[in-house]
Coordinates of C-alpha atoms and ligand atoms in Angstrom, one line a residue:
M1425 CA 84.0 180.6 93.9
G1426 CA 87.5 180.4 95.3
Q1427 CA 89.9 177.6 94.5
K1428 CA 89.5 174.3 96.2
S1429 CA 92.0 173.3 98.8
P1430 CA 94.1 170.2 98.4
R1431 CA 92.1 168.7 101.2
Q1432 CA 88.8 169.4 99.4
N1433 CA 90.2 167.8 96.2
E1434 CA 91.4 164.8 98.1
Q1435 CA 88.0 164.5 99.8
E1436 CA 86.2 164.7 96.5
S1437 CA 88.3 161.9 94.9
V1438 CA 87.6 159.8 98.0
N1439 CA 83.9 160.3 97.7
K1440 CA 83.6 160.1 94.0
D1441 CA 81.4 157.3 92.5
I1442 CA 83.5 154.7 90.7
H1443 CA 81.7 153.5 87.6
V1444 CA 82.3 149.9 86.6
A1445 CA 81.5 148.3 83.2
I1446 CA 81.1 144.5 83.1
F1447 CA 82.0 143.0 79.7
A1448 CA 80.2 139.7 79.5
S1449 CA 78.9 137.6 76.6
G1450 CA 77.6 134.4 78.2
A1451 CA 75.1 133.3 80.8
G1452 CA 76.2 136.1 83.1
S1453 CA 76.3 134.2 86.4
N1454 CA 79.4 136.1 87.5
A1455 CA 78.0 139.4 86.3
K1456 CA 74.9 138.7 88.4
K1457 CA 77.0 138.1 91.5
I1458 CA 79.0 141.2 90.9
I1459 CA 75.9 143.3 90.4
E1460 CA 74.4 141.9 93.6
H1461 CA 77.6 142.5 95.5
F1462 CA 77.7 146.2 94.6
K1463 CA 74.0 146.8 94.9
D1464 CA 74.3 148.7 98.1
S1465 CA 77.8 150.0 97.8
K1466 CA 78.5 153.5 99.0
N1467 CA 80.2 154.5 95.8
I1468 CA 81.0 151.6 93.5
R1469 CA 78.4 151.4 90.7
V1470 CA 77.9 148.8 88.0
S1471 CA 76.9 151.3 85.4
L1472 CA 77.1 149.4 82.1
I1473 CA 77.1 145.9 80.7
V1474 CA 79.0 145.5 77.5
C1475 CA 78.1 142.4 75.4
N1476 CA 79.0 141.2 71.9
K1477 CA 76.2 138.6 71.7
P1478 CA 72.6 139.7 71.2
G1479 CA 70.5 137.2 73.2
A1480 CA 73.1 136.4 75.8
G1481 CA 71.8 135.6 79.2
V1482 CA 73.6 138.5 80.8
I1483 CA 71.4 140.9 78.9
K1484 CA 68.3 139.8 80.7
I1485 CA 70.1 140.0 84.0
A1486 CA 71.1 143.6 83.3
E1487 CA 67.7 144.6 82.1
S1488 CA 66.0 143.2 85.2
R1489 CA 68.3 145.4 87.3
N1490 CA 67.9 148.5 85.1
I1491 CA 71.5 148.5 84.0
P1492 CA 72.1 149.8 80.5
V1493 CA 73.5 147.3 78.0
L1494 CA 75.8 148.2 75.1
I1495 CA 75.8 145.7 72.3
I1496 CA 79.1 145.9 70.5
K1497 CA 80.3 144.9 67.0
K1498 CA 83.6 143.5 66.0
D1499 CA 84.6 146.1 63.4
R1500 CA 84.1 149.1 65.6
F1501 CA 85.6 147.4 68.7
F1502 CA 88.8 146.4 66.9
F1503 CA 89.3 148.8 64.1
E1504 CA 87.5 152.0 65.0
D1505 CA 87.1 153.8 68.3
A1506 CA 86.7 150.6 70.5
Y1507 CA 83.5 152.3 71.9
V1508 CA 85.5 154.7 74.0
P1509 CA 82.9 157.5 73.5
E1510 CA 80.2 155.3 75.0
L1511 CA 82.5 154.2 77.9
K1512 CA 83.2 157.9 78.6
K1513 CA 79.5 158.8 78.4
Y1514 CA 78.8 156.3 81.2
K1515 CA 81.9 157.7 83.0
I1516 CA 83.5 154.2 83.2
D1517 CA 86.5 154.1 85.5
F1518 CA 87.1 150.4 85.7
I1519 CA 86.3 147.3 83.5
V1520 CA 85.6 143.8 84.7
L1521 CA 85.6 141.0 82.2
A1522 CA 83.3 138.1 83.2
G1523 CA 83.0 135.6 80.3
F1524 CA 84.0 138.0 77.6
L1525 CA 85.8 136.1 74.8
W1526 CA 87.2 138.8 72.5
K1527 CA 90.7 140.1 73.0
I1528 CA 90.7 143.6 74.4
P1529 CA 92.2 146.1 71.9
V1530 CA 95.3 148.0 72.7
A1531 CA 93.3 151.2 72.3
L1532 CA 91.3 150.3 75.3
I1533 CA 94.1 149.0 77.4
E1534 CA 95.9 152.3 76.9
I1535 CA 93.0 154.3 78.2
Y1536 CA 92.4 151.9 81.1
P1537 CA 96.0 150.9 82.2
D1538 CA 95.7 148.4 85.1
K1539 CA 92.0 149.1 85.2
I1540 CA 90.8 146.0 83.3
I1541 CA 90.6 142.7 85.1
N1542 CA 89.5 139.2 84.0
I1543 CA 88.7 135.9 85.6
H1544 CA 89.9 132.7 84.1
P1545 CA 88.6 129.2 85.1
A1546 CA 92.0 127.6 85.7
L1547 CA 95.3 128.2 87.3
L1548 CA 97.1 130.4 84.8
P1549 CA 99.6 130.2 83.2
K1550 CA 98.3 126.7 82.6
Y1551 CA 95.3 126.3 80.3
G1552 CA 95.1 129.8 79.0
G1553 CA 95.2 131.5 75.6
K1554 CA 93.0 131.7 72.6
N1555 CA 90.2 129.1 72.4
M1556 CA 90.8 128.1 76.0
Y1557 CA 87.4 128.9 77.5
G1558 CA 84.4 127.1 79.1
N1559 CA 84.5 123.4 78.9
Y1560 CA 87.6 123.4 76.7
V1561 CA 89.5 124.4 79.7
H1562 CA 88.0 121.8 82.0
E1563 CA 88.4 119.1 79.4
A1564 CA 92.1 119.9 79.1
V1565 CA 92.5 120.0 82.8
I1566 CA 90.9 116.6 83.3
N1567 CA 92.8 115.0 80.4
S1568 CA 96.1 116.3 81.9
G1569 CA 95.7 114.2 85.0
D1570 CA 96.2 117.2 87.2
K1571 CA 94.9 116.8 90.7
E1572 CA 93.9 120.4 91.2
T1573 CA 92.6 123.3 89.3
G1574 CA 91.1 126.6 90.3
I1575 CA 90.5 130.2 89.3
T1576 CA 92.8 133.1 88.3
I1577 CA 92.0 136.8 88.5
H1578 CA 94.4 138.9 86.6
Y1579 CA 95.0 142.2 84.9
V1580 CA 94.3 142.3 81.2
D1581 CA 97.0 143.1 78.7
E1582 CA 97.1 142.7 74.9
E1583 CA 97.6 138.9 75.1
Y1584 CA 94.9 136.4 76.1
D1585 CA 95.1 135.4 79.8
N1586 CA 98.6 137.0 80.2
G1587 CA 98.5 140.0 82.5
K1588 CA 99.8 140.1 86.0
I1589 CA 98.0 137.7 88.4
I1590 CA 96.1 139.3 91.2
F1591 CA 94.7 136.3 92.9
Q1592 CA 94.3 132.5 92.6
E1593 CA 92.3 129.9 94.5
K1594 CA 92.6 126.2 94.1
C1595 CA 90.1 123.3 94.2
S1596 CA 90.6 119.6 93.9
I1597 CA 89.8 117.4 90.9
D1598 CA 88.1 114.4 92.2
E1599 CA 88.0 110.9 90.7
N1600 CA 85.2 110.6 88.1
E1601 CA 85.2 114.4 87.7
T1602 CA 83.7 115.5 84.4
P1603 CA 84.0 118.8 82.6
E1604 CA 80.5 119.6 83.8
T1605 CA 81.0 118.8 87.4
L1606 CA 84.3 120.7 87.4
A1607 CA 82.7 123.7 85.7
D1608 CA 80.1 123.8 88.6
K1609 CA 82.8 123.6 91.2
V1610 CA 84.9 126.4 89.5
H1611 CA 81.8 128.6 89.0
A1612 CA 81.0 128.3 92.7
L1613 CA 84.5 129.4 93.5
E1614 CA 84.3 132.3 91.1
H1615 CA 81.0 133.5 92.5
K1616 CA 82.4 133.4 96.0
I1617 CA 85.6 135.2 95.3
Y1618 CA 85.5 137.5 92.2
P1619 CA 83.1 140.3 93.6
Q1620 CA 85.2 140.8 96.7
I1621 CA 88.5 140.9 94.8
I1622 CA 87.0 143.4 92.4
E1623 CA 86.1 145.6 95.4
D1624 CA 89.6 145.2 96.9
V1625 CA 91.3 146.2 93.6
I1626 CA 89.0 149.2 93.1
K1627 CA 89.5 150.4 96.7
S1628 CA 93.2 150.1 96.5
Q1629 CA 93.4 151.9 93.1
F1630 CA 90.9 154.7 93.8
N1631 CA 91.7 155.2 97.4
N1632 CA 88.2 154.7 98.6
Ligands
GRF652 C1 83.5 131.9 83.8 O1 83.8 130.6 84.1 C2 84.8 132.7 83.7 O2 85.9 132.2 84.4 C3 85.1 132.7 82.2 O3 83.9 132.7 81.6 C4 82.9 132.1 82.4 C5 81.7 133.0 82.5 O4 80.6 132.4 83.0 N1 86.0 133.8 81.9 P1 79.3 133.2 83.4 O5 78.8 133.8 82.1 O6 79.6 134.3 84.3 O7 78.3 132.2 84.0

């Protein structure tokens, strides 16, 4: 076999399947929408769900769609190989966080530079950081008296909720809003927007 031409190489990288891992540890409503979004994609595959909570809702969602689930443990994630061998085994190119509460170790960020993104249920840099998740965020937003909140999609670095912002979308905070009603509103926004932004980022980064 002769050497491949630059054109052939370029063509191959354009046609290559891009394997996505979703890291999620909660109900998995975002993971579900993302999986549905890429179900018929030409070359973007949700190939793995990574979860640190046995029994989390996202596991059932993955199983019902025949997507492998990797349950991870703290010690190995933070102090050993960060499960890189498993991510390589599944040929993971890109990581999407969707309700994953652990910090991402530097070891993983170095292997996936600008290839890990997260969604946060508020307008960062407000209401981010450790322990700012779920209803804690919405409670803080309502108590602040702010008139609007929203979602932030951002790259992941070694600090919580700190990486470069990719996209934000706002929604209003109505009178009598509760953390629960606000959570529903923000979730609806996330479901509508996150899958398409993931697709746009992957397409721009992998040239396909
Ligand atoms: C979402 O609100 C997301 O912003 C945050 O965690 C929540 C996950 O919800 N990072 P779900 O498990 O996708 O329903």
